[in-house]
mmCIF file of C-alpha atoms and ligand atoms in Angstrom:
data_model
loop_
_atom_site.group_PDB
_atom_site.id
_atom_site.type_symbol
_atom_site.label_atom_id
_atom_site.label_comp_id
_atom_site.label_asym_id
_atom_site.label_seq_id
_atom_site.Cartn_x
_atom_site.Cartn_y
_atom_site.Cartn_z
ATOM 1 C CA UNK A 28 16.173 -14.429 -167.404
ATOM 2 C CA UNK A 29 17.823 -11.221 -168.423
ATOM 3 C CA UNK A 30 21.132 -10.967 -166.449
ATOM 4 C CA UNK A 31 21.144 -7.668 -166.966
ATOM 5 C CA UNK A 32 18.335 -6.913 -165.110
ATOM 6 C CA UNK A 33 20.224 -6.909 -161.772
ATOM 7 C CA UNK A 34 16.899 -5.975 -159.817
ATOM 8 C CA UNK A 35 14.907 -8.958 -161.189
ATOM 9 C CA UNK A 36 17.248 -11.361 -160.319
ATOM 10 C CA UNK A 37 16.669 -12.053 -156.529
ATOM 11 C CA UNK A 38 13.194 -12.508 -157.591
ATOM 12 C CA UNK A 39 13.565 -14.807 -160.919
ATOM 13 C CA UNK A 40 16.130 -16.928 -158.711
ATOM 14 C CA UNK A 41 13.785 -17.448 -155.737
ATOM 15 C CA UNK A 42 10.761 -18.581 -158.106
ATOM 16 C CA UNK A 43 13.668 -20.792 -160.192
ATOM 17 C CA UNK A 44 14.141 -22.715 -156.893
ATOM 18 C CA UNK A 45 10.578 -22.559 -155.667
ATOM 19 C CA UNK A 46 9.418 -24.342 -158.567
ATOM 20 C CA UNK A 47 12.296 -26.925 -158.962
ATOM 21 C CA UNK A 48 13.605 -27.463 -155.459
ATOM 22 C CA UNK A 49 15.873 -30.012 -156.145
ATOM 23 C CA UNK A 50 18.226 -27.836 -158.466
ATOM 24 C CA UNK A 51 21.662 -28.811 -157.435
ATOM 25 C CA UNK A 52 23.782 -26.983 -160.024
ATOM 26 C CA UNK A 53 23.815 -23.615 -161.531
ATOM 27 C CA UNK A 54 26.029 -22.835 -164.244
ATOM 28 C CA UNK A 55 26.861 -18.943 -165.218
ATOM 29 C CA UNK A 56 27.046 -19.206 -168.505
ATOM 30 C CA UNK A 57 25.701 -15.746 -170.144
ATOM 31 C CA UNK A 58 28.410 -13.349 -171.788
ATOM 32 C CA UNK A 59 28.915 -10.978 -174.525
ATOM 33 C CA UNK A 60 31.689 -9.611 -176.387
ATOM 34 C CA UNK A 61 32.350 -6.472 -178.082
ATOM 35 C CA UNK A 62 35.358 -5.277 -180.415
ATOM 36 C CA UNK A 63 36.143 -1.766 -178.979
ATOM 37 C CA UNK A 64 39.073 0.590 -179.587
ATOM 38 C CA UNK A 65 39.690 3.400 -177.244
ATOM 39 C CA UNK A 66 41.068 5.403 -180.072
ATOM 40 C CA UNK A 67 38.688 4.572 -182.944
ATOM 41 C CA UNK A 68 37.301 7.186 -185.494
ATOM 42 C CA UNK A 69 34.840 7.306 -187.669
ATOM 43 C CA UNK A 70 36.937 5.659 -190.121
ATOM 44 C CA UNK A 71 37.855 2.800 -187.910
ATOM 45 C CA UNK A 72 36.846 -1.076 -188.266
ATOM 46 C CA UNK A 73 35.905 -1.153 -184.507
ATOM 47 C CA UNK A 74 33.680 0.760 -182.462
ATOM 48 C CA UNK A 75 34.335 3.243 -179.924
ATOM 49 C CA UNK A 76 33.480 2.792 -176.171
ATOM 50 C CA UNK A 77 30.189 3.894 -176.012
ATOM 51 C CA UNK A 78 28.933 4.200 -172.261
ATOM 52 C CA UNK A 79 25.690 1.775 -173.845
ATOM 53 C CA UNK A 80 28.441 -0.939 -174.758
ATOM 54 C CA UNK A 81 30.854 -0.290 -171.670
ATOM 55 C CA UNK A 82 27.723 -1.047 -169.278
ATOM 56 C CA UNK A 83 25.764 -3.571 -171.357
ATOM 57 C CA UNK A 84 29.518 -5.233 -171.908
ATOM 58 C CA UNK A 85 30.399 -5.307 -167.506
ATOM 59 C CA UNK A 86 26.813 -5.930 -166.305
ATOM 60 C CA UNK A 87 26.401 -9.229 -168.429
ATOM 61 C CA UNK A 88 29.815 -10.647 -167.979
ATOM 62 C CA UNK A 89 30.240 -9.472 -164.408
ATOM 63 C CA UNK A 90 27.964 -7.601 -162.302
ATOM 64 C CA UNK A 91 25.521 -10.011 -163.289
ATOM 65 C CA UNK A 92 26.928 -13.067 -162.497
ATOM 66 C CA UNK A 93 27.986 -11.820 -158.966
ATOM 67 C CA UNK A 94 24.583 -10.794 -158.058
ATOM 68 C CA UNK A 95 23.324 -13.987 -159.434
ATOM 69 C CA UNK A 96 26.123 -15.587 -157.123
ATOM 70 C CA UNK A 97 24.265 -14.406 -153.842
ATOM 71 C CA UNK A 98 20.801 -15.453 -154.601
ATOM 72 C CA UNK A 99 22.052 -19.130 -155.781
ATOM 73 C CA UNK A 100 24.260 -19.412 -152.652
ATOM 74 C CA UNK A 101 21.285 -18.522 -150.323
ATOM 75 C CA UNK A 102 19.362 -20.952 -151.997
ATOM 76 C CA UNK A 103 21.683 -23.528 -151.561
ATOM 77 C CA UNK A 104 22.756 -23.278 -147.777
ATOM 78 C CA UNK A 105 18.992 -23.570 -146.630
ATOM 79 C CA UNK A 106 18.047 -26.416 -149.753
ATOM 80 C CA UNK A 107 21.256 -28.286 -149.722
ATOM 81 C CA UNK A 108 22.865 -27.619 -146.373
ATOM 82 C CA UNK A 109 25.516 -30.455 -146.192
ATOM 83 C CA UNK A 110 24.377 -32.135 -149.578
ATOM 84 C CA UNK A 111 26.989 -31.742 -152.825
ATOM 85 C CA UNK A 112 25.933 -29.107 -154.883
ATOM 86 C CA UNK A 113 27.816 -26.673 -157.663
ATOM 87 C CA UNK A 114 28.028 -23.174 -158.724
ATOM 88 C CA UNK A 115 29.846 -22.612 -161.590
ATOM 89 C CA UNK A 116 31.022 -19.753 -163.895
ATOM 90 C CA UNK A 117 32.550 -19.549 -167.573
ATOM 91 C CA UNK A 118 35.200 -17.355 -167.798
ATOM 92 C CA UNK A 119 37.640 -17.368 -170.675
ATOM 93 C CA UNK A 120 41.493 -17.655 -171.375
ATOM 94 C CA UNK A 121 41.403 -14.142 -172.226
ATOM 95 C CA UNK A 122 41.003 -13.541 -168.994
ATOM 96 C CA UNK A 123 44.864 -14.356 -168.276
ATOM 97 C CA UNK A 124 46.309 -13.464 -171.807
ATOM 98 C CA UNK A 125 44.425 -10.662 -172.559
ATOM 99 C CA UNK A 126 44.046 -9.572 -176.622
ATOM 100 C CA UNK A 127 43.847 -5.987 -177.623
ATOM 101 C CA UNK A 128 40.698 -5.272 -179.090
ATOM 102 C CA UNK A 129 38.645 -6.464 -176.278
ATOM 103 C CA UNK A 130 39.548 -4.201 -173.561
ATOM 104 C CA UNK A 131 36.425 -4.735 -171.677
ATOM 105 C CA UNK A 132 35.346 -8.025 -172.166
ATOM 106 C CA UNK A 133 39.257 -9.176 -171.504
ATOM 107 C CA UNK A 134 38.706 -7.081 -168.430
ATOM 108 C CA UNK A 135 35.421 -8.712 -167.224
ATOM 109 C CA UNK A 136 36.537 -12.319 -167.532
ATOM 110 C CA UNK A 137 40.057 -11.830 -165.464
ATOM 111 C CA UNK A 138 37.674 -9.759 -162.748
ATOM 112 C CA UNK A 139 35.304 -13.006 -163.292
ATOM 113 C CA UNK A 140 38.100 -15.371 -162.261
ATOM 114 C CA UNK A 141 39.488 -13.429 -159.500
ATOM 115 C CA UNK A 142 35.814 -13.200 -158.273
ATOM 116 C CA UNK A 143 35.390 -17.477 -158.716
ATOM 117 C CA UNK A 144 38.661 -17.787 -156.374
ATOM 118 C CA UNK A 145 37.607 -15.864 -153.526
ATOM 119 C CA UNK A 146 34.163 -17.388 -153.623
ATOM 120 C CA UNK A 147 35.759 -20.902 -153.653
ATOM 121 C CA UNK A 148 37.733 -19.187 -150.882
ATOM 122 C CA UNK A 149 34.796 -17.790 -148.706
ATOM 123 C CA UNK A 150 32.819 -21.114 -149.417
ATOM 124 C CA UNK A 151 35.482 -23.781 -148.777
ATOM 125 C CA UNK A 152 33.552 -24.826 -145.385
ATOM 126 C CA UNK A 153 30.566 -25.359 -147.352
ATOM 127 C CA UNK A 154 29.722 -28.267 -149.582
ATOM 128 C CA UNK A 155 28.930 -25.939 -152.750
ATOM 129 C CA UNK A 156 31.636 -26.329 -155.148
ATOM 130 C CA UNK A 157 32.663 -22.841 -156.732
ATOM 131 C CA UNK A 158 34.250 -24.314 -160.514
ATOM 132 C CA UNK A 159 35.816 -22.182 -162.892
ATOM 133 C CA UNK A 160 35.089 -23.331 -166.929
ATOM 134 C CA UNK A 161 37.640 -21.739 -168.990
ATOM 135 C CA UNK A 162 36.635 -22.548 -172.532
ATOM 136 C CA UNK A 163 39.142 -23.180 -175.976
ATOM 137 C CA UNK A 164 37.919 -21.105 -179.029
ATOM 138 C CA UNK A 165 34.787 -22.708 -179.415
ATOM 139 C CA UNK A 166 32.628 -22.173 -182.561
ATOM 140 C CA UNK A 167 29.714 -19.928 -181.233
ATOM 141 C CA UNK A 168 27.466 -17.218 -181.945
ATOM 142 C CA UNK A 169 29.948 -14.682 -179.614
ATOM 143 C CA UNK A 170 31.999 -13.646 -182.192
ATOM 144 C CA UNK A 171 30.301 -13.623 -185.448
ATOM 145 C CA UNK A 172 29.783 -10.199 -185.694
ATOM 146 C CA UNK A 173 33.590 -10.058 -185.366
ATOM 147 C CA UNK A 174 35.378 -13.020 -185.953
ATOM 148 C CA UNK A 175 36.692 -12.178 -189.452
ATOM 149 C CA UNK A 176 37.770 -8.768 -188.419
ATOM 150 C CA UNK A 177 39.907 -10.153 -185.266
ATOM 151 C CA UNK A 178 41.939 -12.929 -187.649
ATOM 152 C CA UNK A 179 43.196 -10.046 -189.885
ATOM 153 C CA UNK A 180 44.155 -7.740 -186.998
ATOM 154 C CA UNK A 181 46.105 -10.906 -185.875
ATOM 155 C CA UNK A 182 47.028 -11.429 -189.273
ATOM 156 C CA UNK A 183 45.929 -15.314 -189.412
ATOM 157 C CA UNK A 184 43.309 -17.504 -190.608
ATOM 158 C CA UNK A 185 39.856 -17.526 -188.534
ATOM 159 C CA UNK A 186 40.714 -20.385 -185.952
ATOM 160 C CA UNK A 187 38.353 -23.227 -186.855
ATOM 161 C CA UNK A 188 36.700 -23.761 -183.401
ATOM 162 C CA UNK A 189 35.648 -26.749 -181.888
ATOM 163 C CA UNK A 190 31.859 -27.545 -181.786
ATOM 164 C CA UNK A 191 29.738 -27.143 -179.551
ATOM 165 C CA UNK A 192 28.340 -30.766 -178.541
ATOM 166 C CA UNK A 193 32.104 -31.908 -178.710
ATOM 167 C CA UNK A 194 32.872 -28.688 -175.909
ATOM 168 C CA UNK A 195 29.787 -29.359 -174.048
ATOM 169 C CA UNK A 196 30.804 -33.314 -173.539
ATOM 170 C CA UNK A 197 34.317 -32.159 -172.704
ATOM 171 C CA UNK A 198 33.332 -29.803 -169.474
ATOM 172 C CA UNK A 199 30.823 -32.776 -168.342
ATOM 173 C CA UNK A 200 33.744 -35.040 -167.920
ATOM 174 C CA UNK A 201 35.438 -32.481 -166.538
ATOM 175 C CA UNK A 202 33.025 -31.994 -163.637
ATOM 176 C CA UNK A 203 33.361 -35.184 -162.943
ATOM 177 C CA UNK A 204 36.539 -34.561 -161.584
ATOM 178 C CA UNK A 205 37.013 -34.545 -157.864
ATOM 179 C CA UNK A 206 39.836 -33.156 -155.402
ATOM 180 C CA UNK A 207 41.197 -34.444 -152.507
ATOM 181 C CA UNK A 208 38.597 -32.830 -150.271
ATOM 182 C CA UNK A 209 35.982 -34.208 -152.363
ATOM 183 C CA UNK A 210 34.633 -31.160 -154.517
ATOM 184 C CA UNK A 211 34.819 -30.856 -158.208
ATOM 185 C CA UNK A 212 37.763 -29.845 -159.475
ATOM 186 C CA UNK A 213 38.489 -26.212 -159.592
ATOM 187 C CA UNK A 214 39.254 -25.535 -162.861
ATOM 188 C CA UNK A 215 37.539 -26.817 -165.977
ATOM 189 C CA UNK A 216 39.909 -26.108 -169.039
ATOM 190 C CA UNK A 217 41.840 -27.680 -172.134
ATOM 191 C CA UNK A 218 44.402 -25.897 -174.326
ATOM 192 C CA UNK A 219 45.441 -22.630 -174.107
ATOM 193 C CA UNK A 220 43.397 -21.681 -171.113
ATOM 194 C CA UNK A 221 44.700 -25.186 -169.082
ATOM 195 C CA UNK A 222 48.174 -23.968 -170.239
ATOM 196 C CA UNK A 223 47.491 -20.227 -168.918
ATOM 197 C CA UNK A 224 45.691 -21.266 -165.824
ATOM 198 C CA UNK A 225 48.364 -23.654 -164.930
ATOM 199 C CA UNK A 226 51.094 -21.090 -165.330
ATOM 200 C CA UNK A 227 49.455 -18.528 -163.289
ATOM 201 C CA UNK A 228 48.486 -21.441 -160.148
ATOM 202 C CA UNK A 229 52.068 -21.937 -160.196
ATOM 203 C CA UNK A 230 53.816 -18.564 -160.441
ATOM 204 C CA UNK A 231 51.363 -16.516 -157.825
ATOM 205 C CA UNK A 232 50.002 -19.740 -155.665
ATOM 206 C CA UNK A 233 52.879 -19.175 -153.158
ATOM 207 C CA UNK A 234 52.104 -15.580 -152.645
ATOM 208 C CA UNK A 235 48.401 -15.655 -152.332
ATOM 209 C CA UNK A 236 49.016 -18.582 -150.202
ATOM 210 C CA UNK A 237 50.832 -15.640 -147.717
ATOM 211 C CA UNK A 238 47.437 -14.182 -147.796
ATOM 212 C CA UNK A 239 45.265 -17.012 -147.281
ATOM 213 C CA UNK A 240 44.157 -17.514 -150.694
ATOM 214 C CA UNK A 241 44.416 -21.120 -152.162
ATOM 215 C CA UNK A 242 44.463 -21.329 -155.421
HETATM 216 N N1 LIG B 301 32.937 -19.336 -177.821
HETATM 217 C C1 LIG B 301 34.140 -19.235 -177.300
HETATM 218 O O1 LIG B 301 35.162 -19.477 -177.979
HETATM 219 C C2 LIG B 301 34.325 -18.818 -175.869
HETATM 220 C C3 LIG B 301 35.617 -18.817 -175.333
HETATM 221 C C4 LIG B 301 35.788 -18.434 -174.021
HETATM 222 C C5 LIG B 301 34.695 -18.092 -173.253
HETATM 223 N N2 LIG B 301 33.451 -18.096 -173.789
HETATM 224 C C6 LIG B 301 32.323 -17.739 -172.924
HETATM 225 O O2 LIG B 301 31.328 -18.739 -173.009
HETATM 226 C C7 LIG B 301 30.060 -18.180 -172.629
HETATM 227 C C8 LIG B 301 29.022 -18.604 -173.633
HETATM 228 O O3 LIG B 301 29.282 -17.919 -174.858
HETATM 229 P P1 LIG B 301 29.094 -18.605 -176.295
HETATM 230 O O4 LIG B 301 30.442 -18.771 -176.876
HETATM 231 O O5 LIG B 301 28.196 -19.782 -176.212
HETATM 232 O O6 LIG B 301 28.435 -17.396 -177.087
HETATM 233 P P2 LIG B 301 26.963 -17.202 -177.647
HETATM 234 O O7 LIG B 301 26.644 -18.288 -178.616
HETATM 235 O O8 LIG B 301 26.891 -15.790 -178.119
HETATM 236 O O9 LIG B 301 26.065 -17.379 -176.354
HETATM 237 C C9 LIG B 301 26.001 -16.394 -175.367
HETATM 238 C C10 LIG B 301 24.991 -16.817 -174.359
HETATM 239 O O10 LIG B 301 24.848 -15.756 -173.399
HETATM 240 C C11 LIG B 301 23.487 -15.462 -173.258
HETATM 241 N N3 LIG B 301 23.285 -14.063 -172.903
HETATM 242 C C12 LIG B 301 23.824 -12.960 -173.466
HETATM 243 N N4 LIG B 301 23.348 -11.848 -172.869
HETATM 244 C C13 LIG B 301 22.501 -12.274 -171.901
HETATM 245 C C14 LIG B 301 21.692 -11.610 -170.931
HETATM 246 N N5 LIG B 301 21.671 -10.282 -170.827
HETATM 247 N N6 LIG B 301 20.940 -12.370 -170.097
HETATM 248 C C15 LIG B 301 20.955 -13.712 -170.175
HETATM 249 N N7 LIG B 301 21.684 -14.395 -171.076
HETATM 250 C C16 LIG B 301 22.449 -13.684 -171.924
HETATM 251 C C17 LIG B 301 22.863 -15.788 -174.607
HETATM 252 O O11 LIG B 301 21.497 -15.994 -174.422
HETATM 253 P P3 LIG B 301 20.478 -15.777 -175.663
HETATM 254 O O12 LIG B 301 20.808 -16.830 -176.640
HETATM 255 O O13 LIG B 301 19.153 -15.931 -175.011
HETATM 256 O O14 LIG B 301 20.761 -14.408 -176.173
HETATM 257 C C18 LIG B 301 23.604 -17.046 -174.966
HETATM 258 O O15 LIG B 301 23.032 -18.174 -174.343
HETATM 259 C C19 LIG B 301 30.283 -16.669 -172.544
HETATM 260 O O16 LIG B 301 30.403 -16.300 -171.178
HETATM 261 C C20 LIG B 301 31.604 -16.457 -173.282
HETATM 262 O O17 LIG B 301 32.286 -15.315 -172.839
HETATM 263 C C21 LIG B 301 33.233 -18.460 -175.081
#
């Protein structure tokens, strides 16, 4: 399906379940990424903010995956009422240590994990486990367009990337991991993104604990 098609979704998800009823996990997976500069000319390396990229940019990474949040949690309180199941979104380290030429994409994946916490939140009486997978650089199509140009503004190497079937194997061990109250664990991440989600648990846990928010 198109995630971008926000109105289509309610409808694609329903006739997903109708046909395979016993679907017990949905992973949000789709994303984009553009290199944007909110100063660029037409003698700059990176593209300017057009409203087309700004929308296409949100609505994939974000909007989408909320909507598509809804439908797959309706489907699973009347299919799997009591029974395990798991909804789970990839985010990206650059959500929490955020680079500057991806203002929007940087901005959709930290909105992305704020949105995965309070759903864990608002579902915690439920047994759908809300999972955050915060990826390493992995060696994709998502930045080829753009890869070359980002390790010069850097000024380093292109970072190798690990490969796909390698990352893949890593976040299906990882949601094999269980907490104490029996769902998977909340965060799937290695590296970097471990290191930043770890450091952020820690240094703002005890406050949103103040507001009810677990971390
Ligand atoms: N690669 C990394 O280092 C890295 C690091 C952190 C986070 N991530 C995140 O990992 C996720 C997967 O990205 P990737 O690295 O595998 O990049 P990718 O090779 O470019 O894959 C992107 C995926 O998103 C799908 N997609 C894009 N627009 C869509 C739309 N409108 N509707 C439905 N599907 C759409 C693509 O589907 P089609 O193939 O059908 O176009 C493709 O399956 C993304 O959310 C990305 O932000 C990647």
């Amino acid at each position: 399906m198109d995630i971008q098609d926000l109105g289509a979704l309610p409808r694609q998800i329903d006739e997903a379940f109708t046909k395979f009823p016993a679907i017990d996990a949905v992973i949000v997976n789709a994303g984009v990424q553009i290199l944007l500069d909110y100063t660029a000319d037409n003698a700059s390396t990176i593209g300017y903010p057009t409203t087309a990229d700004i929308t296409k940019e949100i609505t994939t990474n974000l909007t989408g995956p909320t909507v598509l949040a809804r439908c797959v949690i309706e489907h699973f309180r009347v299919s799997r009422p009591s029974q395990a199941s798991l909804l789970a979104f990839v985010t990206s380290g650059l959500g929490l240590v955020p680079v500057t030429m991806l203002p929007i994409y940087c901005a959709t994946k930290s909105a992305l994990h704020y949105f995965t916490v309070i759903l864990r939140n608002q579902l915690k009486n439920t047994a759908i486990s809300v999972v955050e997978i915060l990826p390493p650089y992995v060696k994709t199509e998502l930045d080829v367009a753009h890869a070359d140009e980002m390790a010069k503004r850097l000024g380093g190497k292109k970072p190798q990337g690990m490969p796909v079937k390698e990352y893949v194997a890593s976040v299906v061990r990882g949601l094999e991991v269980t907490e104490m109250d029996g769902k998977i664990q909340k965060y799937v991440a290695e590296g970097m993104p471990r290191a930043a989600v770890e450091a952020w648990v820690q240094a703002v846990g005890p406050m949103a604990r103040m507001l009810h928010t677990d971390l």
